[in-house]
Coordinates of C-alpha atoms and ligand atoms in Angstrom, one line a residue:
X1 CA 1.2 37.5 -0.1
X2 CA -0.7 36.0 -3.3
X3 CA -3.8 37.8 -4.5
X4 CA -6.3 37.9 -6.5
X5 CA -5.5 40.6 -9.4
X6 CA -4.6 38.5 -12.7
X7 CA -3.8 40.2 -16.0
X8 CA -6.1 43.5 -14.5
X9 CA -9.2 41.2 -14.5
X10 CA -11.1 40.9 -11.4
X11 CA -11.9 37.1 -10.2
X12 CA -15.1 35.9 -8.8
X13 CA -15.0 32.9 -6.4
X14 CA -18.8 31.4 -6.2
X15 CA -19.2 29.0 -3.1
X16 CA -22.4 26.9 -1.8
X17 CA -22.3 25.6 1.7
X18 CA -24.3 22.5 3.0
X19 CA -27.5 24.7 5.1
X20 CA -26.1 23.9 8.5
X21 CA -24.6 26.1 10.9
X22 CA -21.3 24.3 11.4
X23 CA -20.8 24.1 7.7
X24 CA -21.9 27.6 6.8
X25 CA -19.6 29.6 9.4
X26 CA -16.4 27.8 8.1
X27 CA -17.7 28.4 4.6
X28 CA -17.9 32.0 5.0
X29 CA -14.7 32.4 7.5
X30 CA -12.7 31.0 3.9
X31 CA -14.7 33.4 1.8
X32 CA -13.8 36.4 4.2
X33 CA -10.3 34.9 3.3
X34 CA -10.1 35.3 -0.1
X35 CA -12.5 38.6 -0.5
X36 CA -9.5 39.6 2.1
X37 CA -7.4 38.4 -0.9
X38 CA -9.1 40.5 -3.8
X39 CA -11.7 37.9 -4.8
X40 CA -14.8 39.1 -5.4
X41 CA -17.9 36.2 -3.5
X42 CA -20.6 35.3 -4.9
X43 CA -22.7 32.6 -2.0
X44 CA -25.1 30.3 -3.6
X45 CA -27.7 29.5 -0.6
X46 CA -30.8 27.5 -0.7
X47 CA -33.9 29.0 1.4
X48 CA -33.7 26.8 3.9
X49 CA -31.4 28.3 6.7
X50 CA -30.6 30.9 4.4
X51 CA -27.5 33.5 5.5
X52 CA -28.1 37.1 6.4
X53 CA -27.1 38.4 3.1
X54 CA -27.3 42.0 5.3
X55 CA -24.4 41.4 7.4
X56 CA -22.1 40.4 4.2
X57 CA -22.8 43.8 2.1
X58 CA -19.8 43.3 0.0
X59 CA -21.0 40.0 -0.8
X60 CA -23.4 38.8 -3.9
X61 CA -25.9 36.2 -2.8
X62 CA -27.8 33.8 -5.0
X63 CA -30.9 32.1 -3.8
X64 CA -31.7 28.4 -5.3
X65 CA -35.1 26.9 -4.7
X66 CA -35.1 23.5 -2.6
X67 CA -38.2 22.2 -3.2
X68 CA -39.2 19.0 -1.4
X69 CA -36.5 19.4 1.6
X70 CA -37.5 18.4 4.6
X71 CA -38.4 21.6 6.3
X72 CA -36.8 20.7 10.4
X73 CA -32.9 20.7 11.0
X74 CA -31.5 17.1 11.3
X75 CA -30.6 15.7 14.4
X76 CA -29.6 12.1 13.9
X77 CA -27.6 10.2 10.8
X78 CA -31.0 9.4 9.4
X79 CA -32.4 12.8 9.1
X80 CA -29.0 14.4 8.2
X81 CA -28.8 11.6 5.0
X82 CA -32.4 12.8 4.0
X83 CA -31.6 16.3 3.8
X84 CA -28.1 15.7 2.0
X85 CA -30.0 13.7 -0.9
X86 CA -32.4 16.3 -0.7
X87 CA -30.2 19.4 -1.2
X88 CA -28.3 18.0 -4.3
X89 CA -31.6 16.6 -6.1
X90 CA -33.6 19.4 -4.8
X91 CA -30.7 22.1 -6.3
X92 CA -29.4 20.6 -9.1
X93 CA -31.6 22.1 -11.8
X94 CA -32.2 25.4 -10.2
X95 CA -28.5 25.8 -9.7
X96 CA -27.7 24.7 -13.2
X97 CA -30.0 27.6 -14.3
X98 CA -28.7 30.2 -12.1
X99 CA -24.9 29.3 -12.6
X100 CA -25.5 29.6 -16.3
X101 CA -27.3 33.0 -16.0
X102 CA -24.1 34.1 -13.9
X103 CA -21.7 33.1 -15.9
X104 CA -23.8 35.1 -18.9
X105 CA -23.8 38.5 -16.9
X106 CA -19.8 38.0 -16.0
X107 CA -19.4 37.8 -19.7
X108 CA -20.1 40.8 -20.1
X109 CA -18.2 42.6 -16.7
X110 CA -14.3 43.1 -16.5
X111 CA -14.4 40.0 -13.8
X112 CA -14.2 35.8 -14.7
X113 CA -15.3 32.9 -12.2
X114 CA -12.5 31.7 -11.2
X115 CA -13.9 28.5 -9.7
X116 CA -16.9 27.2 -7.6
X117 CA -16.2 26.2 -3.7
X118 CA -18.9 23.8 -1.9
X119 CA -19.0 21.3 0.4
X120 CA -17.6 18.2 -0.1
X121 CA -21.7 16.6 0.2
X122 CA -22.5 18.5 -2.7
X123 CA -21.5 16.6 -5.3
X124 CA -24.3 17.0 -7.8
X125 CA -23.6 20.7 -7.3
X126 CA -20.2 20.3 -8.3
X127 CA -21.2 18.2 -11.1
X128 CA -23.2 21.4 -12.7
X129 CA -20.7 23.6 -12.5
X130 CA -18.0 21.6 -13.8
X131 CA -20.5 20.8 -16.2
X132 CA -20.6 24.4 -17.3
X133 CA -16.6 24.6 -17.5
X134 CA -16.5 26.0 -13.8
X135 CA -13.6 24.4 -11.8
X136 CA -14.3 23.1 -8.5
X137 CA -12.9 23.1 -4.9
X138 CA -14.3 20.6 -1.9
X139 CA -14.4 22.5 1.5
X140 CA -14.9 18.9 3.7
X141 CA -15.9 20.4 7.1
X142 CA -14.6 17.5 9.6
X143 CA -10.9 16.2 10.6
X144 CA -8.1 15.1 8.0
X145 CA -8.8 11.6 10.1
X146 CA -12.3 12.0 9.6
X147 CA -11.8 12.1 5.9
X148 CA -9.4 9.5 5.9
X149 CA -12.0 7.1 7.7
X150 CA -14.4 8.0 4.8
X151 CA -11.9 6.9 2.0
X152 CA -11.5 3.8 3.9
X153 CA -15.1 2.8 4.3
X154 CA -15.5 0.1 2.0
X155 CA -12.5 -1.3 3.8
X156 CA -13.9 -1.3 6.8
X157 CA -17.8 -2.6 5.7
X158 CA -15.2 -5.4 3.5
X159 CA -13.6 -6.4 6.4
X160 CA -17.0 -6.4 8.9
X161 CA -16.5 -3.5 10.9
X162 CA -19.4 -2.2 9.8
X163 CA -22.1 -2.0 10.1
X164 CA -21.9 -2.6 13.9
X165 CA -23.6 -6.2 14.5
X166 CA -23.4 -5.5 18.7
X167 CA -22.9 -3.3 21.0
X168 CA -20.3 -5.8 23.0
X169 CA -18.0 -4.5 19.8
X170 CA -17.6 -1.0 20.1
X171 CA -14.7 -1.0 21.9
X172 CA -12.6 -3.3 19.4
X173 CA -9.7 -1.1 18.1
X174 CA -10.3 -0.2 14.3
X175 CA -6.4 -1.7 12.9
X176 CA -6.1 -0.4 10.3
X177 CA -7.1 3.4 11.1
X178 CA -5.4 3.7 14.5
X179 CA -6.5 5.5 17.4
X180 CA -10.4 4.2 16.3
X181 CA -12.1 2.3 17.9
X182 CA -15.0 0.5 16.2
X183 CA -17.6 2.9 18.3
X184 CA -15.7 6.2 17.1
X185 CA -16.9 5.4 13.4
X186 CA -19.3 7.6 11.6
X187 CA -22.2 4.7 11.5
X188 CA -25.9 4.3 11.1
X189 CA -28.7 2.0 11.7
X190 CA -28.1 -1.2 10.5
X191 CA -31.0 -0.8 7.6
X192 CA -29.5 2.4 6.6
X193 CA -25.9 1.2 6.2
X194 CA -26.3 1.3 2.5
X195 CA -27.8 4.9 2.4
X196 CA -24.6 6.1 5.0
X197 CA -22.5 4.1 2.7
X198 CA -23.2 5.5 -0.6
X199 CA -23.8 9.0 1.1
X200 CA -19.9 9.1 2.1
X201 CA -18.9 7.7 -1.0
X202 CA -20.1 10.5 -2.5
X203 CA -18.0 12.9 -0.3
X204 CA -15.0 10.9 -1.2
X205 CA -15.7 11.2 -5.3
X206 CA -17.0 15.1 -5.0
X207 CA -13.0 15.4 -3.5
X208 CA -11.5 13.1 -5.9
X209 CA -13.3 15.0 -9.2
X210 CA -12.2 17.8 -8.1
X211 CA -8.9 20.4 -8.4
X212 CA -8.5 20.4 -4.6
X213 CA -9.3 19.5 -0.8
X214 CA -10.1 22.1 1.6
X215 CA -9.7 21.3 5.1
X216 CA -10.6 23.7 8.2
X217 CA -7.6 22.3 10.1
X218 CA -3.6 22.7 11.2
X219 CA -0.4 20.4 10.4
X220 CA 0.4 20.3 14.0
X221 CA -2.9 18.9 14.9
X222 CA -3.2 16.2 12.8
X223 CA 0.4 15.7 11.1
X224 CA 0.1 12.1 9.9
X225 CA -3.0 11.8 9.3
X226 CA -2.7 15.1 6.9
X227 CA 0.5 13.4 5.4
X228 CA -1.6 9.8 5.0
X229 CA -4.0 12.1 2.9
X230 CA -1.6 13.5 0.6
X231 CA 0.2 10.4 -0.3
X232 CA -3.2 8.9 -1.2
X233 CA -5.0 11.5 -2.6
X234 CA -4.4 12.7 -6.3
X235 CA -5.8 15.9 -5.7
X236 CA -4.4 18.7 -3.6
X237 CA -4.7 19.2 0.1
X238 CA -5.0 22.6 1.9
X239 CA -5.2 23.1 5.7
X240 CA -6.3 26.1 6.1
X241 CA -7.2 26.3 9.7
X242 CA -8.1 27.2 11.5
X243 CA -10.4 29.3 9.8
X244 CA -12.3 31.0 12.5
X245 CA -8.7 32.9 13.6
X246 CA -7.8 33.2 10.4
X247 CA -10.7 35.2 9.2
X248 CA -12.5 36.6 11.6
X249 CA -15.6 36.9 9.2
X250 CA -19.0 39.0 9.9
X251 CA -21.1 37.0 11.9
X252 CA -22.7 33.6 9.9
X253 CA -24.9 32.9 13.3
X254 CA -28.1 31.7 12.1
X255 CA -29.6 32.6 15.8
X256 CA -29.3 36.0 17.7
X257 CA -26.5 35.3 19.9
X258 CA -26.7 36.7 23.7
X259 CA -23.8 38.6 24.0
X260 CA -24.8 39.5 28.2
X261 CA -23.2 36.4 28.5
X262 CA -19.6 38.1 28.2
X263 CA -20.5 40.6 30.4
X264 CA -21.5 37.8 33.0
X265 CA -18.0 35.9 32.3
X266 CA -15.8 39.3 32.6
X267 CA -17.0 38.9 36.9
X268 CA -16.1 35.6 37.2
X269 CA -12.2 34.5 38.5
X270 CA -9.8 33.4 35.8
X271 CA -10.6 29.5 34.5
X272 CA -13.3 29.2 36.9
X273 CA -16.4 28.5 34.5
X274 CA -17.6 25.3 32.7
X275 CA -19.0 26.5 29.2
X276 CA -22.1 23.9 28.2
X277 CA -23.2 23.4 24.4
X278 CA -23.7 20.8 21.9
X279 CA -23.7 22.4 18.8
X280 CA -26.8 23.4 16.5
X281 CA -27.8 19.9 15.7
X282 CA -27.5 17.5 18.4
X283 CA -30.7 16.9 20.7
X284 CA -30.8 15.3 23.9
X285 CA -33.6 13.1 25.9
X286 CA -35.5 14.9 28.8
X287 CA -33.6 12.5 31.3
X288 CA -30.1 13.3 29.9
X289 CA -31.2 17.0 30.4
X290 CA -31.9 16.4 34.1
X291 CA -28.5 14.2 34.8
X292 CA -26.7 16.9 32.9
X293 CA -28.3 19.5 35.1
X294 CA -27.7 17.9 38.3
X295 CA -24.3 16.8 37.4
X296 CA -23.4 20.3 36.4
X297 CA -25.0 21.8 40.0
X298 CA -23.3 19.6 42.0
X299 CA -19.8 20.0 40.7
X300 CA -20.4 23.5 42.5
X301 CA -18.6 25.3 39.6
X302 CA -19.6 28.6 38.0
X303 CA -20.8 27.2 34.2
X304 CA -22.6 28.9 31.2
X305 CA -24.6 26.5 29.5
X306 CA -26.7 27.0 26.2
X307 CA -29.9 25.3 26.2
X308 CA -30.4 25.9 22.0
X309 CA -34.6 25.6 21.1
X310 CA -35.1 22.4 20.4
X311 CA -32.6 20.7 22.0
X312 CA -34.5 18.8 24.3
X313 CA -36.1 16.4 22.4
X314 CA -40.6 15.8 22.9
X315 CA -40.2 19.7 24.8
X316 CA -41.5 22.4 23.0
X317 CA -39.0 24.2 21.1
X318 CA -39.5 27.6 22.9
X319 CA -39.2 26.3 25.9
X320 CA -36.9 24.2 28.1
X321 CA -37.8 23.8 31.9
X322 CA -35.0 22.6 34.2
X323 CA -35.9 20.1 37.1
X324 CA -37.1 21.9 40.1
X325 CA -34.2 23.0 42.5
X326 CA -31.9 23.5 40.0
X327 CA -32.3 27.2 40.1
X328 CA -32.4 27.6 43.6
X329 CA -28.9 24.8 43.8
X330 CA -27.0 26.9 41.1
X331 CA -28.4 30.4 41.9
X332 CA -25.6 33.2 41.3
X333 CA -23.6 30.8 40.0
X334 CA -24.6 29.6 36.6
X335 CA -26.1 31.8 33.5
X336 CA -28.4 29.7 30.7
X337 CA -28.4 31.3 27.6
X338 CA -29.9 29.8 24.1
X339 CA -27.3 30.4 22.1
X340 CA -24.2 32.2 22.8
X341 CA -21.1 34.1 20.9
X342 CA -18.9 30.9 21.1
X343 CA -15.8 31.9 20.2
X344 CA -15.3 34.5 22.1
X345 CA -17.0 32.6 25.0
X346 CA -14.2 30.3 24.5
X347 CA -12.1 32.8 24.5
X348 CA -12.5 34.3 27.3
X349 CA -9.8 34.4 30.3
X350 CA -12.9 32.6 33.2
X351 CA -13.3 29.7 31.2
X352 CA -12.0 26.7 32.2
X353 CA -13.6 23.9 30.3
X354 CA -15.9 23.1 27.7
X355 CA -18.2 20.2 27.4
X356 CA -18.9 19.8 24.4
X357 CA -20.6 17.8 21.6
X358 CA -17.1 17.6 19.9
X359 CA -18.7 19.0 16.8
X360 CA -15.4 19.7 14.2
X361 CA -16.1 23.1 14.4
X362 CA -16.6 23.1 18.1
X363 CA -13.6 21.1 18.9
X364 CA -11.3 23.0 17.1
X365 CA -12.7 26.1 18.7
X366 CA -11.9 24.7 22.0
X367 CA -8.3 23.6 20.7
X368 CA -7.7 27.2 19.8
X369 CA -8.8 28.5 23.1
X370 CA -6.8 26.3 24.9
X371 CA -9.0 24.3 27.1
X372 CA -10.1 21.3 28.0
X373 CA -12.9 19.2 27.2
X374 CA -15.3 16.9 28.6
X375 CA -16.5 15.0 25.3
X376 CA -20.1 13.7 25.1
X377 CA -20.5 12.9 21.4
X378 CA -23.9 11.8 19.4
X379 CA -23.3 11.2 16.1
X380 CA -21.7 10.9 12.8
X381 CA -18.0 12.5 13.0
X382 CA -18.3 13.6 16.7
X383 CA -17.0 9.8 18.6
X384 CA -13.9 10.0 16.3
X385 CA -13.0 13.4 16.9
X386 CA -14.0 12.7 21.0
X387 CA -11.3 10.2 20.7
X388 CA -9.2 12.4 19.1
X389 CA -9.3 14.9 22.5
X390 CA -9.1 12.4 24.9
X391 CA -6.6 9.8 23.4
X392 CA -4.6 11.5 21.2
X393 CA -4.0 15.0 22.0
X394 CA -5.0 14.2 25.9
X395 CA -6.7 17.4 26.4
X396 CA -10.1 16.3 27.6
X397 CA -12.3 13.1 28.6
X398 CA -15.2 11.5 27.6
X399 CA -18.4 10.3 29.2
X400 CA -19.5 7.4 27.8
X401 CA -22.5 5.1 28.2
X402 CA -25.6 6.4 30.5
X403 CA -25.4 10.1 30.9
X404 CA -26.1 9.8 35.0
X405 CA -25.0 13.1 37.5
X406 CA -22.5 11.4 39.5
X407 CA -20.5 10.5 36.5
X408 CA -21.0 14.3 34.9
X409 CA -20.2 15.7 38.4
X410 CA -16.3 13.4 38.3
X411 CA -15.6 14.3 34.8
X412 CA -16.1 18.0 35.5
X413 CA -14.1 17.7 38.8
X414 CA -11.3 16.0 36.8
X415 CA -11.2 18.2 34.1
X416 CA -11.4 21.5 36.7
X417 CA -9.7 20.0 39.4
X418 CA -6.3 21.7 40.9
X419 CA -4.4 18.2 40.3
X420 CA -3.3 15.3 38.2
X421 CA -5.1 14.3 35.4
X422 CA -6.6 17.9 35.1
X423 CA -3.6 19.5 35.6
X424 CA -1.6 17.8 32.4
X425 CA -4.4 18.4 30.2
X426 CA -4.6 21.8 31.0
X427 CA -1.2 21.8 30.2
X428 CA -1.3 20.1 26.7
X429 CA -4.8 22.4 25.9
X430 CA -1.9 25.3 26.2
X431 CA 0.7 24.1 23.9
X432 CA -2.2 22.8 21.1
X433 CA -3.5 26.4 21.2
X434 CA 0.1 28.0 21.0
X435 CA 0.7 25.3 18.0
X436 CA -2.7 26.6 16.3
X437 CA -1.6 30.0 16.6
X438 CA 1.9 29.1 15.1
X439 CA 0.1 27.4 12.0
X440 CA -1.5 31.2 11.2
X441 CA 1.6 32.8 11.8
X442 CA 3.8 34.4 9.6
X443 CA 5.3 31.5 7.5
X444 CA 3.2 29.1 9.3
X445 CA 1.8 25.6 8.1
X446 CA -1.5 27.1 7.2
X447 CA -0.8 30.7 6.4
X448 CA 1.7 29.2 3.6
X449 CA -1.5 26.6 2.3
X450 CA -3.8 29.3 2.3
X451 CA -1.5 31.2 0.1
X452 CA -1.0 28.4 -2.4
X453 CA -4.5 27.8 -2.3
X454 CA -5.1 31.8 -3.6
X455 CA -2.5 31.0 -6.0
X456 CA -4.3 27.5 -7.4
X457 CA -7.3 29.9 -7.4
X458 CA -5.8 32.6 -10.0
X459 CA -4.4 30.0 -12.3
X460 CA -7.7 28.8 -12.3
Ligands
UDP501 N1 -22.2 28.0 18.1 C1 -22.5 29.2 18.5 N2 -23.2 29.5 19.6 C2 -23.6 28.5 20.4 C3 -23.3 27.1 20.1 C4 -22.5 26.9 18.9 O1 -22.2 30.2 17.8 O2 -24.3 28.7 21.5 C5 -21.4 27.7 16.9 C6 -20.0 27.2 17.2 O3 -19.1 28.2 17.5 C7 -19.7 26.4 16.0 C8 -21.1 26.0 15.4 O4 -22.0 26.7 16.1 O5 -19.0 27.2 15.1 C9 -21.4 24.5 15.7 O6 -20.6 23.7 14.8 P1 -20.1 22.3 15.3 O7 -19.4 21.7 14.1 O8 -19.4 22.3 16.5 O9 -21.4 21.4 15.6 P2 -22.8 21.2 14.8 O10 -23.7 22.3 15.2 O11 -22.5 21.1 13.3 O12 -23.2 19.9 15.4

């Protein structure tokens, strides 16, 4: 197994995630990896959602100033494009300043950088410190096929894909990047095309500048689209997930999670419950809310369902009220929680299905847990990697168009139900999550990336 130790000097790996949840707990699952390794972590953090520096004492943690960022989370391609233009302009002189001051002090310890990790929408970020000779890693949090669709963007604005001119197109296959369909793109508002174009081109140049692509997912998963990437890509590749069961890091949560809920799930028969989330960012209308709470009582199934603050958008954050008679419908069968310990939610032996946002982060969760999904996406990534589930790797189905209770209550029934099509995906949720186990395994796909990557690391 490669370590860190290189001629007796101890090496310091610096990393600076994007400040959203999904991006921070993959961030810190890969630095558990390598402090696992012998690297010593140093996490560069602006203030907004900052990480709880307490629960990662062997950690250093550097705060950088971001002035001028919009101060609420995003929730749709516009907001998250502000705040990513923010973060690098807001940073870049701040973290220029810090990085230098570090590099000072490790002058004068027994330990050199070895090289800065961020995310792959940092560019500027990576910029400084290769500016101040510090090599560079790009952790893009998203699919291999997801980054592939971003180095073809150009192609596909050249050749009118996007933007989207009508709605009537969405379901026009994508030929050149099969299984997309034009609707599964990552796409904006027709007047922001040009912000979401440059935005992503910057994601594709922060990879290509530097010594290697991180990706938080498994050969089996996504085998040709991982191959595509390597044969185009000058730069190394490195699936490394995933990361979560790799690395089992100290919690990154950014909200107290309500761990009664596994007590609540440990009574319940085996593959009985429908776990309900969309993810940190996503937000809903208040008539989605109510179609998803009917369609969710009527399917008469035990379900857990976290209704995150905030989530309903025009409600006040604090508090969510569900329509009247849903309580009394669902009573003793359902828990509502406002955020809860996903993983091991997933993992637990009485859940049956997941509907989820398809968030990367959240859909690779549910691969590794083995079960199915019922796929309502909202934005950016999430319609490609909802296509992904239901087309590709049949393991799940999607409810497109209006959100209305009779639909939610058949796509539950088919995902839960004792026959065909449930029945097969079931089946194919099993074999996914014994391949991702495989891919961690001794000599497995990712457990032999993730030691090349430690070796990249101390030549560094
Ligand atoms: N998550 C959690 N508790 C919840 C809901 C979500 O801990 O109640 C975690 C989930 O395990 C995942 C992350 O939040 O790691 C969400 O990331 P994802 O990429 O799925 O979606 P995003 O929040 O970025 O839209």
């Amino acid at each position: 197994m490669a370590t860190a130790a290189a001629g007796g000097r101890r090496r310091r790996v610096l990393f600076f995630p994007l400040p959203y949840q999904g991006h921070i707990n993959p961030m810190f699952q890969l630095a558990g990896l390598l402090h696992a390794r012998g690297f010593s972590i140093t996490v560069f953090h602006v203030r907004f959602n900052a990480p709880d520096a307490s629960a990662h004492p062997a950690y250093d943690f550097v705060s950088v100033p971001d002035d001028g960022m919009p101060a609420d989370s995003p929730d749709t391609v516009q907001a998250t494009m502000d705040h990513i233009v923010s973060v690098n302009r807001a940073c870049e002189a701040p973290f220029r300043e810090r990085l230098a001051a570090l590099l000072e002090r490790q002058r004068a310890r027994a330990e050199d950088v070895a090289c800065l990790v961020a995310d792959s929408h940092l560019l500027t970020l990576l910029g400084v410190a290769r500016g101040l000779g510090v090599p560079t890693l790009a952790l893009r949090l998203g699919s291999a096929a997801c980054f592939r669709c971003l180095t073809a963007f150009p192609m596909l604005c050249d050749k009118g894909y996007l933007p989207v001119q009508e709605s009537s197109q969405l379901d026009a296959p994508v030929v050149e990047l099969p299984p997309y369909r034009i609707g599964d793109l990552p796409a904006s508002s027709a007047a922001a095309h040009g912000q979401l174009r440059e935005v992503l081109s910057r994601v594709v140049t922060a990879v290509t500048t530097s010594s290697g692509l991180i990706l938080d997912t498994f050969d089996a998963l996504e085998a040709d689209e991982l191959a595509a990437l390597r044969r185009d890509l000058a730069v190394p590749v490195f699936d490394v997930g995933p990361l979560h069961k790799l690395s089992p890091a100290a919690s990154s949560s950014l909200l107290r999670q309500d761990r009664g809920c596994l007590d609540w799930l440990d009574g319940q028969p085996p593959a009985s419950v429908l776990y309900v989330s969309f993810g940190s960012l996503a937000s809903v209308s208040a008539s989605d809310l109510v179609e998803t709470a009917w369609g969710i009582a009527n399917s008469g199934r035990p379900f857990l369902w976290v209704l995150r603050p905030g989530l309903v958008r025009g409600a006040p954050p604090s508090s969510i009220s569900l329509p009247d008679g849903f309580d009394a419908a669902t009573r003793g069968r359902g828990v509502v929680v406002s955020w809860a310990p996903q993983e091991e939610v997933l993992a637990h032996p009485a859940v049956g299905g997941f509907w989820t946002h398809c968030g990367w982060n959240s859909t690779l969760e549910g691969v590794c847990a083995g079960v199915p999904m019922l796929c309502r996406p909202f934005f950016a990534d999430q319609m490609g990697n909802a296509r992904y589930v239901d087309h590709v790797w049949r393991t799940g189905v999607t409810i497109d168009g209006e959100l209305q209770r009779g639909k939610v209550e058949a796509a539950i029934s088919t995902l839960m139900g004792a026959g065909e099509p449930g029945a097969g995906m079931r089946r194919r949720a099993l074999e996914l999550k014994n391949s991702a186990a495989a891919s961690i395994g001794e000599a497995g796909s990712s457990s032999v990336n993730v030691d090349m990557l430690v070796s990249l690391i101390q030549s560094m």
